[in-house]
Each structure stands twice: as C-alpha cells, then as structure tokens.
Amino acid sequence: MKTRTKVVVIGGGIAGCSTLYHLTQEGWTDVVLVERNELTSGTTWHSAAQVTNFGATQTMVGLKTHSIALYKELAEDPEYPINYHHADGGIRLANTEAQMEGYRHFISVAKGMGVDFELIDAEECARRHPLVSTDNLLGGLWDPLDGDIDPAQLCQALARRARLAGAEVYRNTPVTGLTQHKDDTWTVHTENGDIDCDIVVNACGYRVNEVGAMMGVHHPVASMEHQYFLTEPIKAIEESDFRMPLLRCPISDYYCRQEKNGLLVGFYEQDCKTWGMDGIDPNFVNALCPDDLDRVMDVLEGAFERMPALTEVGIHSIVNGPITYTIDGAPLVGPIPGKRNAFCIIGLRAGLGEGGGHGWLLAQQIVHGEACYDTWVIDPRRFTGHANVELTALKAIEDYQNEFRFHFPHEHRPAGRPAKTTPITPILAAAGAEFGVVNGWERMEFIKPTPDFHQTYSFKFNETFDVVAEEVKAVQTSVGMTEVNGFNRFEITGPGARDWLDTIVCSRVPKKIGKVGLTYLLNDHGNIKGEATLANLSEDKIWYGSAAASEYHDMDWLQKHLPKDGSVEIKSLTNDYTILVIAGPKSRDVLSAVSRGDWSKEAFPWLSVREAFIGIAPAVVMSVSFSGELAYEIHVPNNQLYAAYLALRGAGETFGMKLFGSMAVESMRLEKGYRHWKADLITEFNPFESDLPRFVKLDKPAFIGKDALLKMKEDGPRRSFVSLVIDCTHAPAHGGDSIVDADGKCVGTITSAGWGYRTSKNIAMGFVDPEFAAIGTEVFVEVIGESIAAKVVEPDLYDPEYARIRA
C-alpha cells in the first residue's frame, strides 16, 4: 500500500468510485481509494439504481446528463460491458393541474441543458405503460432516457478505469483516524498502515459522520429505511415486445420499474423510519434491515389502484435498506466547511442515478477550484450552524414523505421549524407575518391581511399578489419596515485590512471612513465568486456584508487568502446582529425621530455608514437601499433588537409606517436591476458577462482572478446578462425557464423574475447569447409551458436617475 499520494478517497460506493475515476479524467492519477470492506458494500449494493434525467435545477439536469452519457459509454465498452437498461423511458404522474404546470416549468429548465422532456396526457401514459390505470390521472412528464443500471457492475467499471489510469484501490482497509498537519496536508490512518496525502474526500455513505468525527466535523446527513419488493413474473410483461417504462407516482408515493419479467416496486410511506441515529453496527456490511411491509400497506393500496396487475402477482423478495438524506434532499458535494483540503460527496439519496455527475463535478472542484457548472445547489456550505442531526432527521422524514412532490414557488415546508429566530420573530408573527426560510432563519415574506389568509402554492400569480402590492405601495408613498435576519456580517480588523481587501475584490474598496461600497469577488478563473458590501467604520475596522446563505462560503474564501503574518483578523458577527430596514420617502423622518444627530442628506448621504443609537439601542446605520427608495439599514445587536424595533414602530406610527416582507423586496429589486447571489450571480460567468463592468477596476495592480478576467475580456462574452419585460399578466417566469428565439431555439435562461408593482411590468433577468443582448431585442420566454413574447430592456426600470435613493 502507498504511504504517500495526492488524494485519498474514503468509501467504495458509487460516490467514491465516481470521484476516483473522474480525478484521473482531470489528470490526477496519483490518487487512492480506501474501502473498509468490499466495493459497493454499503447502500450502493441494494440500490434500485434508477437513472433519470429529471432535475429541478439546471445543475442537477446537467450532472444527470453526464451520468447517462458515461453509463452508456461504460455499457458499450467491449472490454468490460455492464448491464444498463438505457432509454426505457420514464413517466412522472400527475393528478392535479398544479403538478402539470410544474412539469411544464421543469421541461423548460431541461431544455436549456439540451434535454428534451415531454408532457403527456393520461391516455398517453397508459399507452406507453400498459399496466397503468387512468383513474384520477391527468397526465405525466415523459423522460425518454430514463433507465436502470447494475450498481455493482457500474462501480467495478469505474474502479477498473481508474486503476488503468494509475489510481489504486485498497479494499478491506478500514480508516481508523485522520490527522491534519500545519501545512494542511493529511495523514489517513488505516488498519493496514498510514497514507500521507494532500487532500481527503469523505464518500462514506451512511457512515459519513463516523469519518466526519475523525476530522472534528459533523455533516447534516441522516439515513432512512427504504423498502422495495420484486414481484414474480407478470404475464403482460412477458408478452410485451418492449420494456416497461419506469414510473414515479406522487399520487400514491411509489415507483416501479421492470426487473426481468416482473416489477421492482418501491415505497415512500408516510409512516417512515429513520435509521442509525444512535450509531451503526460495525458489522453492518452488505446487510439489510428487517422487512416491514405492514408499514407500507397504505402506499401499497394506492399502487394496487394505479396498477391492478400488482394484485394478481406474488412477491418474490423484499429489500429494506438505508438510504441517506440531507436537510433539503440534495447531496453535499464540495468543500467541507471550515476545513482545508477536505471534500465530501455524501447524502446521495439517488446516488446511482446521479453519482456519475456528482463525482465529475467534485473532481473538477478538487483539481481546478471550480466546476463547469455553478454547484451551489449541492455545496456543503449552503447549511450553517443550525444543521444538526436532529433537524436533518426531521427534514429527511418530510422529504421522504414527499419524494416525488416538487416544491412550489414560496413553499416552505414545516418540519424542523423554527430553526433560527430573532427576539422579534414572535412579535412579527403576532402582527400577521408569513415566514419563509433563508439558511434556517425565519424571514418575513409578507403580512397576512387576515388571520385566516391562505395562499395557494402555484407557478402562477396567487392570492399574495394584491397583498404584496399594498406593501410596495406603502414603501413607495410613505415608509415601511422589515427585518433582514441572518445577513452575513464579518468584522475585518487590522492595519492592513483595507489593502488586503483590495486584493480580494475586483472593485474599489471605500477609502473614506464612514463610506459604504458594493464590491465583487472573483475566483481564480475570473468568474464571480461573491458579492459584498464593505462599510469603512474606522482606520482599521471594516464590516463585510453578504447574502445570508453565504456565511460559511465567504468565510472559507477569505480565510484561505488571509495574510500569514496575522496583520488581518476576521470575526463573524452574523449571528449577533439583525438588520431592521426602513424604506420610503418618510424613512429619514422616522430615523430622525428616534436617533440623535443630523440625518439630513448633506450630513448622511447615500452610501454612508455611522454608529448611532436607535432609542436606547446601539446600532450601525447604513444609507443603502435594495428597494430603490430612500432607505436605511439599521444593524442592531440581537439582545437589543426588540428595543430598537419598538422605538422605530413607535416613531413610524406618525408617518403611517407599514411592515413589508421579502416578496415586496424581491419585486422592488427587480425593478432596479439589482442581483441576487447564486441566482443572478454565479461562478459560470465573469462580471463583464454579468453586466457589472462599473464594479471592475482593471487599473488596480492585482486582484484575485485579474489575469483570467483580462483573457476572457479579450475573447469576448460567452453570454450576456439582460433584463426582460414579459408580455403577460397571469404568471411570472421562474428561475431556469428558457429564453427562446422566434424559431423556438433556446438562446438563454431566466435567473430570477417577478412582478414589478411600481412599474406594472412582468420582469425577468437572465443570461442570453450575446447576439440577443441589445436593448429592444425581441425574444420569447417559456412561462409554464407557453412561449410568451418578451423584450430586452434597460435594467433600471424604476427611477434610473437614483433621485429617490439620494433624496
């Protein structure tokens, strides 16, 4: 066994084998995989192994497309062919129009990745799958490339190719410990000896936290027992001249696929069960949980109604084994938060179908620092301090119970809430606040007009339309207040803080004390890494503010580049402060009524920052606006947040102040052309392509990504960011929807969208091919299945002169 290598991958299931293989494809061949038993001896061996192309985001579609292409290539390898039932086709059923609308949206999402899905009616579902009953059925989503694969053969094929490229695989080699050294390298301790390496990858399936504990981290991954059974042969299948398509049923919570001349039928029962919460038997290898069909009888009855043939056939065998889940159901693939040279590929509940793509994207991140797609949807750092095992288990149960039910816009499911709150969360709730969730934080979306107000989750405009309109009107005409909790906030101190930050961002760092500036961070490839507001509080103290979800992501990046001499220090204040925003033409009057000092536009103009008191509560006040109105961000310590809230509410009564939520903010920021991190700002594009040239200062001597950016600037844009106005009033576009030309060819993708209440326009943002970026260009946007005329417009549709912000 080697004693020194570049990368050690721990775990020999689909996650580990895919990562090892793809590392060799990226040019790193001095790599090793260690497995405590035999390859595929964990969850992989008993996987139902379905390989779908369906994904809720373009990144997920893209990685699944890679998996399908890779698996097809492996299956056709004459030297080592494997069993892969490619392109049997698959149907996701629907019995409501809302589900059909969702499928229309996902068809458009996939179109942008070159994947063709089809919406079919109930009769066509039955024609393509003769065992299906059309009772209580509207139709379904057809995936022509759906199929299934032999899990053990797949992993062996990937390991074989990795070995041929120079990688090594050590079976029966349990890891007993991990040691990280001062230079951030690792020693992997095993029962068969130690291996020194640069990088460690945790690919340990349901044993993920056993290895996580060895490096002092905990991963938000929990396991669920999952059962399926194999039937005896079915006559209709034996007599069919084609393989039955795969079936996924959100109506009755089951799936099935052909297995020989019978069916494999799996269940997502409501009376589901977590597994391994109190530890896992070291001898649980190639093992299963006890059968428990009583637990799935309610789901089985629904399956009988949908597929009557199941009532006439016997059960050949039952499989009940653990599968892993995360808090939001998507896997954790990427850097381990707070660790150097440590990565993970875990929580792969659909590991066989997706694993080829996950390993592909992880290998790119390890070797190149970034992948070809923005990978935030699977980034381990998207969860922060609230992500404990208890919360993960609750969300895993909820996700399991809703396996085939996609999330609708603004749908925030109830399990595990509230995870993060502030002192005024119950006060806002009493005022009628409806909350969404942002990185675990309960954030106010809108104020319910009546206690029994209920919104219908939909891809169309719903009952909240008029409610949000009134909130926006209050902000535009008088003054409104909202809470922005969880906003990422770092205090950066030291005599070299400003000069150091100047090398981190491509923008200009504010020089004058008391000034605020918006800046952008690039990665080593010159594409956008992050967006940050820098507030210059003193000679050696700067506040760094960014999106709530970016807490771990940004800290990792900044700490990675800190000066080695200790001249700059970073302290997180993210969980210590909360922002109260007051916005509107009367906001200065409210602020002046509760805080001493001169708050006039001459004394405290736009993009200023000042320490002050709000009543008796200390605060940092910034004159910045995400709404396009005169506005102030008031950053208050959480232990005095209620006092500041009462002071502002009391003063606001004189001016008719109303509460407003994040849905109103979303509308107003779209009218101003302001961006959201990881919606409009992603690692696939540089700031010129993202239409942010004014924030790039190429005259600076150096900043991260500058050389790569100059090269891309010379080459010209790959895509261009635009704002659009869509010619319809019944529904907004949604992130991932395709932008098409007059011939229906996809020429771009929507990143965010919504109704602009002050401009009475249906607004969207997105990236398009450069030839479609000119102002006035006419295109079409696919809005829940309908191609709607749209026009490229100036991004700042509301008060382009910034007169209201500067007032």
GROMACS .gro file of N, CA and C in nm, residues 293-429:
model
  411
  293LEU      N    1  -4.337  -0.484   0.575
  293LEU     CA    2  -4.436  -0.448   0.475
  293LEU      C    3  -4.561  -0.386   0.537
  294ASP      N    4  -4.589  -0.416   0.665
  294ASP     CA    5  -4.705  -0.354   0.729
  294ASP      C    6  -4.696  -0.202   0.723
  295ARG      N    7  -4.573  -0.152   0.728
  295ARG     CA    8  -4.552  -0.008   0.731
  295ARG      C    9  -4.591   0.059   0.598
  296VAL      N   10  -4.593  -0.018   0.491
  296VAL     CA   11  -4.618   0.042   0.359
  296VAL      C   12  -4.754   0.002   0.302
  297MET      N   13  -4.842  -0.054   0.385
  297MET     CA   14  -4.968  -0.103   0.331
  297MET      C   15  -5.053   0.008   0.271
  298ASP      N   16  -5.051   0.128   0.334
  298ASP     CA   17  -5.133   0.237   0.278
  298ASP      C   18  -5.082   0.277   0.139
  299VAL      N   19  -4.951   0.280   0.123
  299VAL     CA   20  -4.894   0.314  -0.007
  299VAL      C   21  -4.919   0.201  -0.107
  300LEU      N   22  -4.909   0.080  -0.059
  300LEU     CA   23  -4.931  -0.035  -0.146
  300LEU      C   24  -5.073  -0.037  -0.202
  301GLU      N   25  -5.170   0.004  -0.121
  301GLU     CA   26  -5.308   0.010  -0.170
  301GLU      C   27  -5.320   0.108  -0.285
  302GLY      N   28  -5.254   0.222  -0.275
  302GLY     CA   29  -5.254   0.318  -0.385
  302GLY      C   30  -5.187   0.263  -0.508
  303ALA      N   31  -5.080   0.187  -0.489
  303ALA     CA   32  -5.012   0.125  -0.603
  303ALA      C   33  -5.102   0.021  -0.670
  304PHE      N   34  -5.179  -0.054  -0.589
  304PHE     CA   35  -5.274  -0.151  -0.645
  304PHE      C   36  -5.378  -0.081  -0.733
  305GLU      N   37  -5.427   0.034  -0.687
  305GLU     CA   38  -5.528   0.107  -0.764
  305GLU      C   39  -5.470   0.160  -0.895
  306ARG      N   40  -5.346   0.204  -0.891
  306ARG     CA   41  -5.284   0.258  -1.012
  306ARG      C   42  -5.242   0.146  -1.107
  307MET      N   43  -5.200   0.032  -1.051
  307MET     CA   44  -5.153  -0.079  -1.133
  307MET      C   45  -5.220  -0.208  -1.086
  308PRO      N   46  -5.343  -0.234  -1.129
  308PRO     CA   47  -5.418  -0.351  -1.083
  308PRO      C   48  -5.343  -0.483  -1.100
  309ALA      N   49  -5.251  -0.490  -1.196
  309ALA     CA   50  -5.177  -0.614  -1.218
  309ALA      C   51  -5.101  -0.658  -1.093
  310LEU      N   52  -5.069  -0.563  -1.004
  310LEU     CA   53  -4.996  -0.597  -0.883
  310LEU      C   54  -5.079  -0.684  -0.789
  311THR      N   55  -5.211  -0.676  -0.800
  311THR     CA   56  -5.297  -0.756  -0.711
  311THR      C   57  -5.301  -0.903  -0.752
  312GLU      N   58  -5.248  -0.931  -0.868
  312GLU     CA   59  -5.259  -1.067  -0.922
  312GLU      C   60  -5.125  -1.139  -0.928
  313VAL      N   61  -5.026  -1.083  -0.864
  313VAL     CA   62  -4.892  -1.141  -0.874
  313VAL      C   63  -4.830  -1.154  -0.735
  314GLY      N   64  -4.746  -1.254  -0.717
  314GLY     CA   65  -4.682  -1.274  -0.588
  314GLY      C   66  -4.556  -1.192  -0.572
  315ILE      N   67  -4.510  -1.183  -0.446
  315ILE     CA   68  -4.386  -1.112  -0.414
  315ILE      C   69  -4.273  -1.213  -0.411
  316HIS      N   70  -4.170  -1.185  -0.487
  316HIS     CA   71  -4.054  -1.276  -0.495
  316HIS      C   72  -3.958  -1.251  -0.380
  317SER      N   73  -3.925  -1.122  -0.353
  317SER     CA   74  -3.832  -1.089  -0.246
  317SER      C   75  -3.853  -0.945  -0.203
  318ILE      N   76  -3.808  -0.915  -0.080
  318ILE     CA   77  -3.823  -0.782  -0.022
  318ILE      C   78  -3.686  -0.729   0.016
  319VAL      N   79  -3.661  -0.602  -0.013
  319VAL     CA   80  -3.536  -0.536   0.024
  319VAL      C   81  -3.571  -0.415   0.111
  320ASN      N   82  -3.506  -0.404   0.226
  320ASN     CA   83  -3.524  -0.289   0.315
  320ASN      C   84  -3.386  -0.246   0.362
  321GLY      N   85  -3.340  -0.135   0.308
  321GLY     CA   86  -3.205  -0.090   0.340
  321GLY      C   87  -3.199   0.060   0.361
  322PRO      N   88  -3.092   0.111   0.421
  322PRO     CA   89  -3.080   0.254   0.449
  322PRO      C   90  -3.037   0.334   0.326
  323ILE      N   91  -3.097   0.453   0.312
  323ILE     CA   92  -3.053   0.550   0.213
  323ILE      C   93  -3.037   0.684   0.283
  324THR      N   94  -2.947   0.768   0.234
  324THR     CA   95  -2.912   0.891   0.305
  324THR      C   96  -2.984   1.013   0.249
  325TYR      N   97  -3.013   1.105   0.340
  325TYR     CA   98  -3.079   1.232   0.307
  325TYR      C   99  -3.005   1.347   0.373
  326THR      N  100  -3.024   1.465   0.317
  326THR     CA  101  -2.976   1.589   0.379
  326THR      C  102  -3.097   1.674   0.417
  327ILE      N  103  -3.073   1.797   0.459
  327ILE     CA  104  -3.183   1.882   0.504
  327ILE      C  105  -3.278   1.918   0.391
  328ASP      N  106  -3.224   1.938   0.271
  328ASP     CA  107  -3.311   1.977   0.160
  328ASP      C  108  -3.323   1.870   0.052
  329GLY      N  109  -3.271   1.751   0.080
  329GLY     CA  110  -3.283   1.641  -0.014
  329GLY      C  111  -3.173   1.634  -0.118
  330ALA      N  112  -3.104   1.744  -0.143
  330ALA     CA  113  -2.994   1.744  -0.239
  330ALA      C  114  -2.865   1.703  -0.168
  331PRO      N  115  -2.770   1.643  -0.240
  331PRO     CA  116  -2.648   1.593  -0.175
  331PRO      C  117  -2.553   1.705  -0.134
  332LEU      N  118  -2.450   1.667  -0.063
  332LEU     CA  119  -2.343   1.758  -0.022
  332LEU      C  120  -2.218   1.719  -0.099
  333VAL      N  121  -2.183   1.798  -0.198
  333VAL     CA  122  -2.071   1.766  -0.286
  333VAL      C  123  -1.984   1.891  -0.298
  334GLY      N  124  -1.865   1.886  -0.237
  334GLY     CA  125  -1.777   2.002  -0.244
  334GLY      C  126  -1.692   2.015  -0.120
  335PRO      N  127  -1.641   2.136  -0.093
  335PRO     CA  128  -1.552   2.156   0.022
  335PRO      C  129  -1.626   2.137   0.154
  336ILE      N  130  -1.559   2.077   0.251
  336ILE     CA  131  -1.614   2.064   0.385
  336ILE      C  132  -1.595   2.196   0.458
  337PRO      N  133  -1.701   2.256   0.510
  337PRO     CA  134  -1.690   2.388   0.575
  337PRO      C  135  -1.587   2.388   0.687
  338GLY      N  136  -1.505   2.491   0.688
  338GLY     CA  137  -1.410   2.511   0.796
  338GLY      C  138  -1.285   2.427   0.790
  339LYS      N  139  -1.269   2.347   0.683
  339LYS     CA  140  -1.153   2.261   0.671
  339LYS      C  141  -1.078   2.293   0.542
  340ARG      N  142  -0.949   2.274   0.546
  340ARG     CA  143  -0.867   2.292   0.427
  340ARG      C  144  -0.837   2.155   0.366
  341ASN      N  145  -0.838   2.150   0.235
  341ASN     CA  146  -0.803   2.027   0.162
  341ASN      C  147  -0.890   1.909   0.203
  342ALA      N  148  -1.016   1.937   0.233
  342ALA     CA  149  -1.110   1.831   0.271
  342ALA      C  150  -1.239   1.851   0.192
  343PHE      N  151  -1.286   1.744   0.129
  343PHE     CA  152  -1.406   1.749   0.047
  343PHE      C  153  -1.498   1.634   0.086
  344CYS      N  154  -1.622   1.645   0.043
  344CYS     CA  155  -1.715   1.536   0.069
  344CYS      C  156  -1.807   1.516  -0.052
  345ILE      N  157  -1.858   1.396  -0.065
  345ILE     CA  158  -1.958   1.362  -0.165
  345ILE      C  159  -2.053   1.265  -0.095
  346ILE      N  160  -2.154   1.322  -0.028
  346ILE     CA  161  -2.235   1.249   0.068
  346ILE      C  162  -2.382   1.289   0.055
  347GLY      N  163  -2.468   1.213   0.122
  347GLY     CA  164  -2.610   1.245   0.119
  347GLY      C  165  -2.673   1.220  -0.017
  348LEU      N  166  -2.620   1.122  -0.090
  348LEU     CA  167  -2.667   1.094  -0.227
  348LEU      C  168  -2.786   0.997  -0.221
  349ARG      N  169  -2.904   1.050  -0.196
  349ARG     CA  170  -3.019   0.960  -0.182
  349ARG      C  171  -3.052   0.892  -0.314
  350ALA      N  172  -3.017   0.956  -0.426
  350ALA     CA  173  -3.035   0.894  -0.558
  350ALA      C  174  -2.898   0.871  -0.619
  351GLY      N  175  -2.810   0.810  -0.540
  351GLY     CA  176  -2.669   0.805  -0.574
  351GLY      C  177  -2.634   0.738  -0.705
  352LEU      N  178  -2.697   0.624  -0.735
  352LEU     CA  179  -2.661   0.554  -0.859
  352LEU      C  180  -2.698   0.635  -0.981
  353GLY      N  181  -2.815   0.695  -0.981
  353GLY     CA  182  -2.858   0.770  -1.097
  353GLY      C  183  -2.777   0.897  -1.119
  354GLU      N  184  -2.732   0.957  -1.009
  354GLU     CA  185  -2.665   1.088  -1.018
  354GLU      C  186  -2.515   1.080  -0.996
  355GLY      N  187  -2.468   0.968  -0.940
  355GLY     CA  188  -2.331   0.960  -0.891
  355GLY      C  189  -2.224   0.989  -0.993
  356GLY      N  190  -2.248   0.950  -1.118
  356GLY     CA  191  -2.150   0.982  -1.222
  356GLY      C  192  -2.128   1.130  -1.235
  357GLY      N  193  -2.236   1.207  -1.231
  357GLY     CA  194  -2.225   1.352  -1.242
  357GLY      C  195  -2.170   1.416  -1.118
  358HIS      N  196  -2.206   1.366  -1.001
  358HIS     CA  197  -2.153   1.424  -0.877
  358HIS      C  198  -2.003   1.406  -0.868
  359GLY      N  199  -1.954   1.288  -0.900
  359GLY     CA  200  -1.810   1.267  -0.899
  359GLY      C  201  -1.737   1.353  -1.000
  360TRP      N  202  -1.802   1.375  -1.113
  360TRP     CA  203  -1.747   1.460  -1.219
  360TRP      C  204  -1.730   1.603  -1.170
  361LEU      N  205  -1.835   1.659  -1.108
  361LEU     CA  206  -1.827   1.797  -1.061
  361LEU      C  207  -1.732   1.810  -0.943
  362LEU      N  208  -1.729   1.709  -0.854
  362LEU     CA  209  -1.637   1.717  -0.740
  362LEU      C  210  -1.492   1.711  -0.787
  363ALA      N  211  -1.461   1.623  -0.880
  363ALA     CA  212  -1.324   1.614  -0.929
  363ALA      C  213  -1.278   1.746  -0.990
  364GLN      N  214  -1.367   1.813  -1.061
  364GLN     CA  215  -1.332   1.944  -1.117
  364GLN      C  216  -1.301   2.044  -1.007
  365GLN      N  217  -1.382   2.043  -0.900
  365GLN     CA  218  -1.358   2.136  -0.790
  365GLN      C  219  -1.224   2.108  -0.723
  366ILE      N  220  -1.193   1.981  -0.702
  366ILE     CA  221  -1.068   1.945  -0.636
  366ILE      C  222  -0.948   1.987  -0.720
  367VAL      N  223  -0.955   1.960  -0.849
  367VAL     CA  224  -0.840   1.985  -0.936
  367VAL      C  225  -0.830   2.131  -0.978
  368HIS      N  226  -0.943   2.193  -1.012
  368HIS     CA  227  -0.942   2.327  -1.072
  368HIS      C  228  -0.995   2.436  -0.982
  369GLY      N  229  -1.052   2.400  -0.868
  369GLY     CA  230  -1.107   2.501  -0.779
  369GLY      C  231  -1.254   2.529  -0.802
  370GLU      N  232  -1.302   2.511  -0.924
  370GLU     CA  233  -1.443   2.528  -0.959
  370GLU      C  234  -1.480   2.422  -1.060
  371ALA      N  235  -1.612   2.399  -1.073
  371ALA     CA  236  -1.662   2.308  -1.175
  371ALA      C  237  -1.716   2.386  -1.293
  372CYS      N  238  -1.750   2.316  -1.399
  372CYS     CA  239  -1.802   2.383  -1.519
  372CYS      C  240  -1.939   2.444  -1.495
  373TYR      N  241  -2.014   2.390  -1.398
  373TYR     CA  242  -2.141   2.449  -1.357
  373TYR      C  243  -2.125   2.515  -1.221
  374ASP      N  244  -2.211   2.613  -1.191
  374ASP     CA  245  -2.218   2.663  -1.055
  374ASP      C  246  -2.279   2.552  -0.970
  375THR      N  247  -2.211   2.513  -0.862
  375THR     CA  248  -2.251   2.395  -0.786
  375THR      C  249  -2.315   2.429  -0.651
  376TRP      N  250  -2.364   2.552  -0.636
  376TRP     CA  251  -2.418   2.591  -0.506
  376TRP      C  252  -2.532   2.501  -0.461
  377VAL      N  253  -2.610   2.451  -0.554
  377VAL     CA  254  -2.725   2.367  -0.518
  377VAL      C  255  -2.682   2.240  -0.446
  378ILE      N  256  -2.556   2.200  -0.460
  378ILE     CA  257  -2.505   2.080  -0.390
  378ILE      C  258  -2.389   2.113  -0.296
  379ASP      N  259  -2.359   2.240  -0.276
  379ASP     CA  260  -2.244   2.281  -0.196
  379ASP      C  261  -2.268   2.251  -0.047
  380PRO      N  262  -2.176   2.183   0.020
  380PRO     CA  263  -2.195   2.154   0.164
  380PRO      C  264  -2.208   2.278   0.250
  381ARG      N  265  -2.159   2.393   0.202
  381ARG     CA  266  -2.160   2.514   0.283
  381ARG      C  267  -2.293   2.589   0.277
  382ARG      N  268  -2.390   2.535   0.206
  382ARG     CA  269  -2.521   2.603   0.200
  382ARG      C  270  -2.598   2.588   0.331
  383PHE      N  271  -2.555   2.494   0.418
  383PHE     CA  272  -2.610   2.482   0.553
  383PHE      C  273  -2.506   2.530   0.652
  384THR      N  274  -2.550   2.598   0.757
  384THR     CA  275  -2.454   2.650   0.854
  384THR      C  276  -2.482   2.593   0.993
  385GLY      N  277  -2.468   2.674   1.097
  385GLY     CA  278  -2.465   2.623   1.233
  385GLY      C  279  -2.590   2.553   1.280
  386HIS      N  280  -2.703   2.575   1.215
  386HIS     CA  281  -2.828   2.512   1.259
  386HIS      C  282  -2.838   2.367   1.213
  387ALA      N  283  -2.749   2.324   1.127
  387ALA     CA  284  -2.763   2.194   1.059
  387ALA      C  285  -2.715   2.080   1.148
  388ASN      N  286  -2.794   2.047   1.249
  388ASN     CA  287  -2.758   1.935   1.337
  388ASN      C  288  -2.834   1.810   1.295
  389VAL      N  289  -2.803   1.699   1.362
  389VAL     CA  290  -2.859   1.571   1.321
  389VAL      C  291  -3.009   1.563   1.350
  390GLU      N  292  -3.055   1.632   1.456
  390GLU     CA  293  -3.198   1.629   1.487
  390GLU      C  294  -3.279   1.699   1.378
  391LEU      N  295  -3.233   1.815   1.335
  391LEU     CA  296  -3.301   1.886   1.228
  391LEU      C  297  -3.295   1.805   1.098
  392THR      N  298  -3.179   1.749   1.070
  392THR     CA  299  -3.165   1.671   0.947
  392THR      C  300  -3.262   1.554   0.945
  393ALA      N  301  -3.279   1.487   1.058
  393ALA     CA  302  -3.370   1.374   1.063
  393ALA      C  303  -3.514   1.417   1.037
  394LEU      N  304  -3.556   1.529   1.095
  394LEU     CA  305  -3.692   1.578   1.072
  394LEU      C  306  -3.715   1.614   0.926
  395LYS      N  307  -3.616   1.680   0.866
  395LYS     CA  308  -3.631   1.716   0.725
  395LYS      C  309  -3.620   1.595   0.634
  396ALA      N  310  -3.540   1.496   0.676
  396ALA     CA  311  -3.529   1.373   0.597
  396ALA      C  312  -3.663   1.300   0.593
  397ILE      N  313  -3.730   1.294   0.707
  397ILE     CA  314  -3.863   1.231   0.713
  397ILE      C  315  -3.959   1.305   0.621
  398GLU      N  316  -3.961   1.436   0.631
  398GLU     CA  317  -4.051   1.517   0.548
  398GLU      C  318  -4.021   1.500   0.400
  399ASP      N  319  -3.894   1.499   0.366
  399ASP     CA  320  -3.857   1.485   0.225
  399ASP      C  321  -3.891   1.346   0.174
  400TYR      N  322  -3.869   1.246   0.256
  400TYR     CA  323  -3.903   1.108   0.221
  400TYR      C  324  -4.053   1.097   0.194
  401GLN      N  325  -4.132   1.160   0.278
  401GLN     CA  326  -4.278   1.153   0.264
  401GLN      C  327  -4.327   1.228   0.139
  402ASN      N  328  -4.243   1.315   0.085
  402ASN     CA  329  -4.280   1.394  -0.032
  402ASN      C  330  -4.183   1.370  -0.148
  403GLU      N  331  -4.133   1.249  -0.159
  403GLU     CA  332  -4.023   1.217  -0.251
  403GLU      C  333  -4.048   1.266  -0.394
  404PHE      N  334  -4.168   1.246  -0.444
  404PHE     CA  335  -4.195   1.282  -0.584
  404PHE      C  336  -4.278   1.410  -0.596
  405ARG      N  337  -4.290   1.485  -0.485
  405ARG     CA  338  -4.365   1.611  -0.488
  405ARG      C  339  -4.265   1.726  -0.485
  406PHE      N  340  -4.254   1.794  -0.595
  406PHE     CA  341  -4.159   1.905  -0.603
  406PHE      C  342  -4.209   2.024  -0.519
  407HIS      N  343  -4.117   2.112  -0.484
  407HIS     CA  344  -4.152   2.235  -0.413
  407HIS      C  345  -4.211   2.336  -0.512
  408PHE      N  346  -4.320   2.398  -0.472
  408PHE     CA  347  -4.374   2.509  -0.549
  408PHE      C  348  -4.304   2.639  -0.508
  409PRO      N  349  -4.311   2.742  -0.591
  409PRO     CA  350  -4.254   2.872  -0.551
  409PRO      C  351  -4.312   2.918  -0.417
  410HIS      N  352  -4.223   2.965  -0.330
  410HIS     CA  353  -4.258   3.018  -0.198
  410HIS      C  354  -4.313   2.912  -0.103
  411GLU      N  355  -4.297   2.786  -0.137
  411GLU     CA  356  -4.340   2.680  -0.046
  411GLU      C  357  -4.226   2.646   0.049
  412HIS      N  358  -4.251   2.664   0.177
  412HIS     CA  359  -4.152   2.630   0.281
  412HIS      C  360  -4.219   2.531   0.374
  413ARG      N  361  -4.177   2.407   0.366
  413ARG     CA  362  -4.245   2.301   0.442
  413ARG      C  363  -4.214   2.310   0.592
  414PRO      N  364  -4.302   2.258   0.676
  414PRO     CA  365  -4.298   2.291   0.820
  414PRO      C  366  -4.199   2.214   0.906
  415ALA      N  367  -4.151   2.099   0.864
  415ALA     CA  368  -4.066   2.018   0.953
  415ALA      C  369  -3.940   2.095   0.994
  416GLY      N  370  -3.902   2.080   1.120
  416GLY     CA  371  -3.778   2.140   1.168
  416GLY      C  372  -3.782   2.291   1.182
  417ARG      N  373  -3.900   2.348   1.191
  417ARG     CA  374  -3.909   2.493   1.208
  417ARG      C  375  -3.971   2.525   1.344
  418PRO      N  376  -3.928   2.639   1.402
  418PRO     CA  377  -3.826   2.730   1.353
  418PRO      C  378  -3.687   2.686   1.398
  419ALA      N  379  -3.590   2.696   1.309
  419ALA     CA  380  -3.452   2.662   1.343
  419ALA      C  381  -3.376   2.784   1.394
  420LYS      N  382  -3.396   2.899   1.329
  420LYS     CA  383  -3.329   3.022   1.371
  420LYS      C  384  -3.431   3.134   1.378
  421THR      N  385  -3.430   3.205   1.490
  421THR     CA  386  -3.522   3.316   1.509
  421THR      C  387  -3.448   3.433   1.573
  422THR      N  388  -3.515   3.547   1.578
  422THR     CA  389  -3.463   3.664   1.649
  422THR      C  390  -3.561   3.700   1.760
  423PRO      N  391  -3.525   3.795   1.846
  423PRO     CA  392  -3.617   3.834   1.954
  423PRO      C  393  -3.751   3.887   1.905
  424ILE      N  394  -3.759   3.934   1.781
  424ILE     CA  395  -3.887   3.990   1.735
  424ILE      C  396  -3.963   3.894   1.644
  425THR      N  397  -3.915   3.771   1.625
  425THR     CA  398  -3.991   3.677   1.543
  425THR      C  399  -4.133   3.658   1.595
  426PRO      N  400  -4.154   3.635   1.725
  426PRO     CA  401  -4.292   3.622   1.772
  426PRO      C  402  -4.373   3.750   1.761
  427ILE      N  403  -4.306   3.864   1.768
  427ILE     CA  404  -4.376   3.992   1.755
  427ILE      C  405  -4.426   4.008   1.611
  428LEU      N  406  -4.342   3.974   1.516
  428LEU     CA  407  -4.383   3.982   1.376
  428LEU      C  408  -4.492   3.879   1.346
  429ALA      N  409  -4.481   3.761   1.406
  429ALA     CA  410  -4.584   3.660   1.386
  429ALA      C  411  -4.719   3.710   1.438
   0.00000   0.00000   0.00000
